[in-house]
Amino acid sequence: MKKTITLALAMILCCAVAHGDELLQFSQTSFDGWTYTRDDVELNKDLISHNRVYLYKDVDEDYTLVSPVFSIDGVDGLQVDVVAYSTLWNDPAYNATKGSPTVELLDAEGNVLQSVFYKFATKELERNFSVTFAVNSLSVTDVRLRLACWDANMTCALSARRVFINSVDAPAVEGDVNGDGECTGSDVTALYNFILYNDNSNIVNGDLNNDGDITGSDVTAVYNIILGL
């Protein structure tokens, strides 16, 4: 699973042929049931198309985007592909790390089941990233998705535009970070490339200890699996 996730958020899932069944989407034409927690702003097509669904913290209030409840009955994994806009990316006060998003899987009551923080290392206007959740071991069948930028202020905010959530096969081999069906040194390399260079191109399931982050502890976990410890 990719490390997680400010900022202008938009999620795009690959086609059903590549990722399985499309379960839910958020776009300029499909946003019914989604909740934007800024009560003073109406969630509408114009707001979405102009990258104004900002995710950030204003004083004590966090502005987030929450999906309607959807079913994961019979689903092994969820893949969320994201297009994120940081409209003030070239502002001297913009901080890529503070503007990095968190993608959370919630139960129907809003309790956090899984959380992924996706760290941005560079300043860019548009971001494309993907997050995968393994859900086959969860005891619930109805869930929500929440997009947030917990550490962002308005200068570092992301703006959500599109979200597509598809079903995928969950990794079957413990320690298989890159999804090749084995746990080997290549999985360690994939983790190092992510931690050192923010390269997530070979990360399918990187959060081995399920703490919502990809760090050196996950590298240690893979080493232990390889060594049979």
PDB file of C-alpha atoms in Angstrom:
ATOM      1  CA  MET A   1       0.000   0.000   0.000  1.00  0.00           C
ATOM      2  CA  LYS A   2       1.309   3.379  -0.907  1.00  0.00           C
ATOM      3  CA  LYS A   3       2.418   5.808   1.614  1.00  0.00           C
ATOM      4  CA  THR A   4       0.254   8.295   2.416  1.00  0.00           C
ATOM      5  CA  ILE A   5      -0.967  11.245   1.467  1.00  0.00           C
ATOM      6  CA  THR A   6      -3.034  19.165   0.749  1.00  0.00           C
ATOM      7  CA  LEU A   7      -3.805  21.030  -1.417  1.00  0.00           C
ATOM      8  CA  ALA A   8      -6.104  20.649  -4.267  1.00  0.00           C
ATOM      9  CA  LEU A   9      -7.315  17.112  -4.245  1.00  0.00           C
ATOM     10  CA  ALA A  10      -8.715  15.169  -7.106  1.00  0.00           C
ATOM     11  CA  MET A  11      -8.791  11.476  -7.423  1.00  0.00           C
ATOM     12  CA  ILE A  12      -8.665   9.474 -10.601  1.00  0.00           C
ATOM     13  CA  LEU A  13      -8.850   5.734 -10.712  1.00  0.00           C
ATOM     14  CA  CYS A  14      -7.617   3.756 -13.647  1.00  0.00           C
ATOM     15  CA  CYS A  15     -10.088   2.006 -15.881  1.00  0.00           C
ATOM     16  CA  ALA A  16     -12.075  -0.965 -14.657  1.00  0.00           C
ATOM     17  CA  VAL A  17     -10.042  -3.313 -16.803  1.00  0.00           C
ATOM     18  CA  ALA A  18      -6.914  -2.406 -14.847  1.00  0.00           C
ATOM     19  CA  HIS A  19      -8.391  -1.972 -11.390  1.00  0.00           C
ATOM     20  CA  GLY A  20     -11.611  -3.950 -11.233  1.00  0.00           C
ATOM     21  CA  ASP A  21     -15.029  -2.492 -10.489  1.00  0.00           C
ATOM     22  CA  GLU A  22     -15.503   1.220  -9.961  1.00  0.00           C
ATOM     23  CA  LEU A  23     -17.143   1.667  -6.574  1.00  0.00           C
ATOM     24  CA  LEU A  24     -17.430   5.438  -6.255  1.00  0.00           C
ATOM     25  CA  GLN A  25     -16.313   8.675  -7.820  1.00  0.00           C
ATOM     26  CA  PHE A  26     -16.159  12.398  -7.144  1.00  0.00           C
ATOM     27  CA  SER A  27     -15.998  14.738 -10.121  1.00  0.00           C
ATOM     28  CA  GLN A  28     -17.506  17.865 -11.629  1.00  0.00           C
ATOM     29  CA  THR A  29     -20.578  15.850 -12.635  1.00  0.00           C
ATOM     30  CA  SER A  30     -20.682  13.258  -9.849  1.00  0.00           C
ATOM     31  CA  PHE A  31     -20.589  14.607  -6.298  1.00  0.00           C
ATOM     32  CA  ASP A  32     -23.969  13.659  -4.823  1.00  0.00           C
ATOM     33  CA  GLY A  33     -23.643  12.488  -1.236  1.00  0.00           C
ATOM     34  CA  TRP A  34     -20.128  13.860  -0.777  1.00  0.00           C
ATOM     35  CA  THR A  35     -19.664  16.208   2.182  1.00  0.00           C
ATOM     36  CA  TYR A  36     -17.367  19.233   2.186  1.00  0.00           C
ATOM     37  CA  THR A  37     -17.092  20.313   5.806  1.00  0.00           C
ATOM     38  CA  ARG A  38     -17.015  24.048   5.068  1.00  0.00           C
ATOM     39  CA  ASP A  39     -20.630  24.831   5.865  1.00  0.00           C
ATOM     40  CA  ASP A  40     -20.339  28.287   4.317  1.00  0.00           C
ATOM     41  CA  VAL A  41     -19.413  26.840   0.906  1.00  0.00           C
ATOM     42  CA  GLU A  42     -21.798  24.941  -1.346  1.00  0.00           C
ATOM     43  CA  LEU A  43     -20.313  21.900  -3.042  1.00  0.00           C
ATOM     44  CA  ASN A  44     -21.134  22.345  -6.722  1.00  0.00           C
ATOM     45  CA  LYS A  45     -19.791  21.863 -10.247  1.00  0.00           C
ATOM     46  CA  ASP A  46     -18.284  25.353 -10.438  1.00  0.00           C
ATOM     47  CA  LEU A  47     -16.471  24.963  -7.126  1.00  0.00           C
ATOM     48  CA  ILE A  48     -14.983  21.628  -8.200  1.00  0.00           C
ATOM     49  CA  SER A  49     -14.039  22.661 -11.744  1.00  0.00           C
ATOM     50  CA  HIS A  50     -12.206  25.753 -10.474  1.00  0.00           C
ATOM     51  CA  ASN A  51     -10.185  23.852  -7.851  1.00  0.00           C
ATOM     52  CA  ARG A  52     -11.793  25.454  -4.833  1.00  0.00           C
ATOM     53  CA  VAL A  53     -12.567  22.421  -2.694  1.00  0.00           C
ATOM     54  CA  TYR A  54      -9.727  23.386  -0.363  1.00  0.00           C
ATOM     55  CA  LEU A  55      -8.450  20.967   2.255  1.00  0.00           C
ATOM     56  CA  TYR A  56      -6.729  22.671   5.187  1.00  0.00           C
ATOM     57  CA  LYS A  57      -7.075  23.687   8.826  1.00  0.00           C
ATOM     58  CA  ASP A  58      -8.579  27.068   9.659  1.00  0.00           C
ATOM     59  CA  VAL A  59      -7.893  27.893  13.317  1.00  0.00           C
ATOM     60  CA  ASP A  60      -9.551  24.934  15.090  1.00  0.00           C
ATOM     61  CA  GLU A  61     -11.648  23.637  12.183  1.00  0.00           C
ATOM     62  CA  ASP A  62     -10.444  21.109   9.640  1.00  0.00           C
ATOM     63  CA  TYR A  63     -11.943  21.353   6.157  1.00  0.00           C
ATOM     64  CA  THR A  64     -12.175  17.887   4.653  1.00  0.00           C
ATOM     65  CA  LEU A  65     -13.984  16.011   1.883  1.00  0.00           C
ATOM     66  CA  VAL A  66     -15.946  12.912   2.915  1.00  0.00           C
ATOM     67  CA  SER A  67     -17.553  10.386   0.593  1.00  0.00           C
ATOM     68  CA  PRO A  68     -21.007   8.894   0.969  1.00  0.00           C
ATOM     69  CA  VAL A  69     -21.189   5.385   2.416  1.00  0.00           C
ATOM     70  CA  PHE A  70     -20.345   2.651  -0.099  1.00  0.00           C
ATOM     71  CA  SER A  71     -20.115  -1.119   0.134  1.00  0.00           C
ATOM     72  CA  ILE A  72     -16.902  -3.167   0.167  1.00  0.00           C
ATOM     73  CA  ASP A  73     -18.713  -6.481   0.487  1.00  0.00           C
ATOM     74  CA  GLY A  74     -16.602  -9.108  -1.300  1.00  0.00           C
ATOM     75  CA  VAL A  75     -13.822  -6.617  -2.090  1.00  0.00           C
ATOM     76  CA  ASP A  76     -10.171  -7.406  -1.313  1.00  0.00           C
ATOM     77  CA  GLY A  77      -8.712  -3.941  -1.768  1.00  0.00           C
ATOM     78  CA  LEU A  78      -9.488  -0.364  -2.735  1.00  0.00           C
ATOM     79  CA  GLN A  79      -7.344   1.760  -5.018  1.00  0.00           C
ATOM     80  CA  VAL A  80      -7.733   5.524  -4.908  1.00  0.00           C
ATOM     81  CA  ASP A  81      -5.932   7.432  -7.669  1.00  0.00           C
ATOM     82  CA  VAL A  82      -5.594  11.126  -6.960  1.00  0.00           C
ATOM     83  CA  VAL A  83      -5.101  14.305  -8.945  1.00  0.00           C
ATOM     84  CA  ALA A  84      -4.263  17.106  -6.522  1.00  0.00           C
ATOM     85  CA  TYR A  85      -3.894  20.826  -7.172  1.00  0.00           C
ATOM     86  CA  SER A  86      -1.826  23.131  -4.967  1.00  0.00           C
ATOM     87  CA  THR A  87      -2.942  26.460  -6.375  1.00  0.00           C
ATOM     88  CA  LEU A  88      -0.435  28.478  -4.304  1.00  0.00           C
ATOM     89  CA  TRP A  89       2.446  26.083  -5.011  1.00  0.00           C
ATOM     90  CA  ASN A  90       4.738  28.921  -6.153  1.00  0.00           C
ATOM     91  CA  ASP A  91       4.069  31.101  -3.099  1.00  0.00           C
ATOM     92  CA  PRO A  92       7.264  31.492  -0.999  1.00  0.00           C
ATOM     93  CA  ALA A  93       5.248  30.470   2.074  1.00  0.00           C
ATOM     94  CA  TYR A  94       4.023  27.228   0.508  1.00  0.00           C
ATOM     95  CA  ASN A  95       5.307  24.121   2.275  1.00  0.00           C
ATOM     96  CA  ALA A  96       4.946  20.828   0.372  1.00  0.00           C
ATOM     97  CA  THR A  97       5.093  18.652   3.482  1.00  0.00           C
ATOM     98  CA  LYS A  98       2.491  20.686   5.366  1.00  0.00           C
ATOM     99  CA  GLY A  99       0.298  20.521   2.288  1.00  0.00           C
ATOM    100  CA  SER A 100       0.584  16.752   1.978  1.00  0.00           C
ATOM    101  CA  PRO A 101      -2.708  14.870   2.082  1.00  0.00           C
ATOM    102  CA  THR A 102      -4.044  12.121   4.285  1.00  0.00           C
ATOM    103  CA  VAL A 103      -6.500   9.584   2.888  1.00  0.00           C
ATOM    104  CA  GLU A 104      -8.593   7.782   5.490  1.00  0.00           C
ATOM    105  CA  LEU A 105     -10.957   4.854   5.338  1.00  0.00           C
ATOM    106  CA  LEU A 106     -13.813   5.225   7.834  1.00  0.00           C
ATOM    107  CA  ASP A 107     -16.622   2.967   8.921  1.00  0.00           C
ATOM    108  CA  ALA A 108     -20.196   4.144   8.379  1.00  0.00           C
ATOM    109  CA  GLU A 109     -20.172   5.880  11.788  1.00  0.00           C
ATOM    110  CA  GLY A 110     -17.009   7.838  10.977  1.00  0.00           C
ATOM    111  CA  ASN A 111     -14.452   5.828  12.968  1.00  0.00           C
ATOM    112  CA  VAL A 112     -11.032   5.600  11.305  1.00  0.00           C
ATOM    113  CA  LEU A 113     -10.225   2.103  10.016  1.00  0.00           C
ATOM    114  CA  GLN A 114      -7.079   2.853   8.025  1.00  0.00           C
ATOM    115  CA  SER A 115      -5.140   6.043   7.364  1.00  0.00           C
ATOM    116  CA  VAL A 116      -2.456   6.867   4.804  1.00  0.00           C
ATOM    117  CA  PHE A 117      -0.312  10.017   4.770  1.00  0.00           C
ATOM    118  CA  TYR A 118       1.104  10.800   1.340  1.00  0.00           C
ATOM    119  CA  LYS A 119       4.165  13.021   1.646  1.00  0.00           C
ATOM    120  CA  PHE A 120       4.975  15.561  -1.061  1.00  0.00           C
ATOM    121  CA  ALA A 121       8.671  16.330  -1.380  1.00  0.00           C
ATOM    122  CA  THR A 122       8.521  19.051  -4.059  1.00  0.00           C
ATOM    123  CA  LYS A 123       6.408  22.072  -4.985  1.00  0.00           C
ATOM    124  CA  GLU A 124       4.092  21.425  -7.919  1.00  0.00           C
ATOM    125  CA  LEU A 125       0.787  22.752  -9.209  1.00  0.00           C
ATOM    126  CA  GLU A 126      -0.732  19.363 -10.022  1.00  0.00           C
ATOM    127  CA  ARG A 127      -0.154  16.021  -8.337  1.00  0.00           C
ATOM    128  CA  ASN A 128      -1.034  12.495  -9.371  1.00  0.00           C
ATOM    129  CA  PHE A 129      -0.812   9.867  -6.674  1.00  0.00           C
ATOM    130  CA  SER A 130      -2.445   6.611  -5.709  1.00  0.00           C
ATOM    131  CA  VAL A 131      -3.320   4.995  -2.398  1.00  0.00           C
ATOM    132  CA  THR A 132      -4.344   1.372  -1.843  1.00  0.00           C
ATOM    133  CA  PHE A 133      -6.271  -0.045   1.116  1.00  0.00           C
ATOM    134  CA  ALA A 134      -6.426  -3.768   1.921  1.00  0.00           C
ATOM    135  CA  VAL A 135      -9.966  -4.322   3.178  1.00  0.00           C
ATOM    136  CA  ASN A 136     -10.488  -8.079   2.985  1.00  0.00           C
ATOM    137  CA  SER A 137      -9.813  -8.526   6.724  1.00  0.00           C
ATOM    138  CA  LEU A 138     -12.142  -5.746   7.892  1.00  0.00           C
ATOM    139  CA  SER A 139     -15.249  -6.725   9.834  1.00  0.00           C
ATOM    140  CA  VAL A 140     -17.397  -4.025   8.190  1.00  0.00           C
ATOM    141  CA  THR A 141     -18.971  -3.938   4.742  1.00  0.00           C
ATOM    142  CA  ASP A 142     -19.983  -0.255   4.576  1.00  0.00           C
ATOM    143  CA  VAL A 143     -17.306   2.446   4.596  1.00  0.00           C
ATOM    144  CA  ARG A 144     -16.584   6.084   3.784  1.00  0.00           C
ATOM    145  CA  LEU A 145     -13.459   7.785   2.445  1.00  0.00           C
ATOM    146  CA  ARG A 146     -12.096  11.035   3.904  1.00  0.00           C
ATOM    147  CA  LEU A 147      -9.546  13.352   2.289  1.00  0.00           C
ATOM    148  CA  ALA A 148      -7.761  15.799   4.554  1.00  0.00           C
ATOM    149  CA  CYS A 149      -4.665  17.962   4.932  1.00  0.00           C
ATOM    150  CA  TRP A 150      -4.334  18.009   8.685  1.00  0.00           C
ATOM    151  CA  ASP A 151      -1.212  20.207   8.822  1.00  0.00           C
ATOM    152  CA  ALA A 152      -2.052  22.628   6.020  1.00  0.00           C
ATOM    153  CA  ASN A 153      -3.025  26.272   6.331  1.00  0.00           C
ATOM    154  CA  MET A 154      -4.736  28.167   3.510  1.00  0.00           C
ATOM    155  CA  THR A 155      -1.414  28.835   1.784  1.00  0.00           C
ATOM    156  CA  CYS A 156      -0.621  25.125   1.707  1.00  0.00           C
ATOM    157  CA  ALA A 157      -4.153  23.882   0.998  1.00  0.00           C
ATOM    158  CA  LEU A 158      -5.038  21.310  -1.659  1.00  0.00           C
ATOM    159  CA  SER A 159      -8.174  21.540  -3.756  1.00  0.00           C
ATOM    160  CA  ALA A 160     -10.151  18.373  -4.471  1.00  0.00           C
ATOM    161  CA  ARG A 161     -11.495  17.937  -7.974  1.00  0.00           C
ATOM    162  CA  ARG A 162     -12.057  14.271  -8.834  1.00  0.00           C
ATOM    163  CA  VAL A 163     -12.064  11.000  -6.910  1.00  0.00           C
ATOM    164  CA  PHE A 164     -12.414   7.524  -8.372  1.00  0.00           C
ATOM    165  CA  ILE A 165     -12.376   4.482  -6.105  1.00  0.00           C
ATOM    166  CA  ASN A 166     -11.974   1.030  -7.626  1.00  0.00           C
ATOM    167  CA  SER A 167     -11.751  -2.488  -6.262  1.00  0.00           C
ATOM    168  CA  VAL A 168      -8.398  -4.261  -6.583  1.00  0.00           C
ATOM    169  CA  ASP A 169      -6.816  -7.511  -5.467  1.00  0.00           C
ATOM    170  CA  ALA A 170      -5.125  -7.164  -2.099  1.00  0.00           C
ATOM    171  CA  PRO A 171      -1.477  -8.259  -1.878  1.00  0.00           C
ATOM    172  CA  ALA A 172      -1.440 -11.935  -0.904  1.00  0.00           C
ATOM    173  CA  VAL A 173       2.206 -12.298   0.138  1.00  0.00           C
ATOM    174  CA  GLU A 174       3.375 -10.797   3.436  1.00  0.00           C
ATOM    175  CA  GLY A 175       6.079  -8.222   2.799  1.00  0.00           C
ATOM    176  CA  ASP A 176       5.290  -7.983  -0.936  1.00  0.00           C
ATOM    177  CA  VAL A 177       5.714  -4.228  -1.240  1.00  0.00           C
ATOM    178  CA  ASN A 178       5.921  -3.994  -5.030  1.00  0.00           C
ATOM    179  CA  GLY A 179       3.138  -6.465  -5.804  1.00  0.00           C
ATOM    180  CA  ASP A 180       5.240  -9.020  -7.699  1.00  0.00           C
ATOM    181  CA  GLY A 181       4.026 -11.904  -5.536  1.00  0.00           C
ATOM    182  CA  GLU A 182       7.296 -12.309  -3.595  1.00  0.00           C
ATOM    183  CA  CYS A 183       9.039 -10.786  -0.602  1.00  0.00           C
ATOM    184  CA  THR A 184      12.632 -10.118  -1.670  1.00  0.00           C
ATOM    185  CA  GLY A 185      15.323  -7.445  -1.695  1.00  0.00           C
ATOM    186  CA  SER A 186      13.402  -5.619  -4.439  1.00  0.00           C
ATOM    187  CA  ASP A 187      10.735  -4.800  -1.856  1.00  0.00           C
ATOM    188  CA  VAL A 188      13.380  -3.257   0.384  1.00  0.00           C
ATOM    189  CA  THR A 189      14.630  -1.210  -2.568  1.00  0.00           C
ATOM    190  CA  ALA A 190      11.088  -0.010  -3.311  1.00  0.00           C
ATOM    191  CA  LEU A 191      10.725   1.209   0.284  1.00  0.00           C
ATOM    192  CA  TYR A 192      14.096   2.986   0.249  1.00  0.00           C
ATOM    193  CA  ASN A 193      13.235   4.714  -3.036  1.00  0.00           C
ATOM    194  CA  PHE A 194      10.015   5.962  -1.521  1.00  0.00           C
ATOM    195  CA  ILE A 195      11.539   7.124   1.769  1.00  0.00           C
ATOM    196  CA  LEU A 196      14.599   8.784   0.187  1.00  0.00           C
ATOM    197  CA  TYR A 197      13.254  10.021  -3.147  1.00  0.00           C
ATOM    198  CA  ASN A 198       9.456  10.023  -2.757  1.00  0.00           C
ATOM    199  CA  ASP A 199       9.334   7.480  -5.604  1.00  0.00           C
ATOM    200  CA  ASN A 200       6.129   5.501  -5.155  1.00  0.00           C
ATOM    201  CA  SER A 201       6.150   3.848  -8.585  1.00  0.00           C
ATOM    202  CA  ASN A 202       6.828   0.401  -7.074  1.00  0.00           C
ATOM    203  CA  ILE A 203       4.763   0.680  -3.895  1.00  0.00           C
ATOM    204  CA  VAL A 204       1.648  -1.463  -3.712  1.00  0.00           C
ATOM    205  CA  ASN A 205       1.652  -2.261   0.000  1.00  0.00           C
ATOM    206  CA  GLY A 206       4.340  -0.296   1.818  1.00  0.00           C
ATOM    207  CA  ASP A 207       2.772   0.214   5.245  1.00  0.00           C
ATOM    208  CA  LEU A 208       3.727  -3.183   6.679  1.00  0.00           C
ATOM    209  CA  ASN A 209       3.028  -2.309  10.313  1.00  0.00           C
ATOM    210  CA  ASN A 210      -0.277  -0.514   9.568  1.00  0.00           C
ATOM    211  CA  ASP A 211       0.665   2.677  11.393  1.00  0.00           C
ATOM    212  CA  GLY A 212      -0.488   4.905   8.528  1.00  0.00           C
ATOM    213  CA  ASP A 213       3.032   5.794   7.400  1.00  0.00           C
ATOM    214  CA  ILE A 214       5.953   4.325   5.467  1.00  0.00           C
ATOM    215  CA  THR A 215       9.186   4.582   7.440  1.00  0.00           C
ATOM    216  CA  GLY A 216      12.305   2.655   8.388  1.00  0.00           C
ATOM    217  CA  SER A 217      10.184   0.404  10.589  1.00  0.00           C
ATOM    218  CA  ASP A 218       8.554  -0.980   7.451  1.00  0.00           C
ATOM    219  CA  VAL A 219      12.003  -1.666   5.973  1.00  0.00           C
ATOM    220  CA  THR A 220      12.856  -3.575   9.156  1.00  0.00           C
ATOM    221  CA  ALA A 221       9.589  -5.515   8.863  1.00  0.00           C
ATOM    222  CA  VAL A 222      10.485  -6.651   5.345  1.00  0.00           C
ATOM    223  CA  TYR A 223      13.998  -7.619   6.400  1.00  0.00           C
ATOM    224  CA  ASN A 224      12.535  -9.707   9.229  1.00  0.00           C
ATOM    225  CA  ILE A 225      10.202 -11.491   6.823  1.00  0.00           C
ATOM    226  CA  ILE A 226      13.047 -12.238   4.406  1.00  0.00           C
ATOM    227  CA  LEU A 227      15.201 -13.540   7.248  1.00  0.00           C
ATOM    228  CA  GLY A 228      12.324 -15.533   8.744  1.00  0.00           C
ATOM    229  CA  LEU A 229      12.390 -13.675  12.042  1.00  0.00           C
TER     230      LEU A 229
END
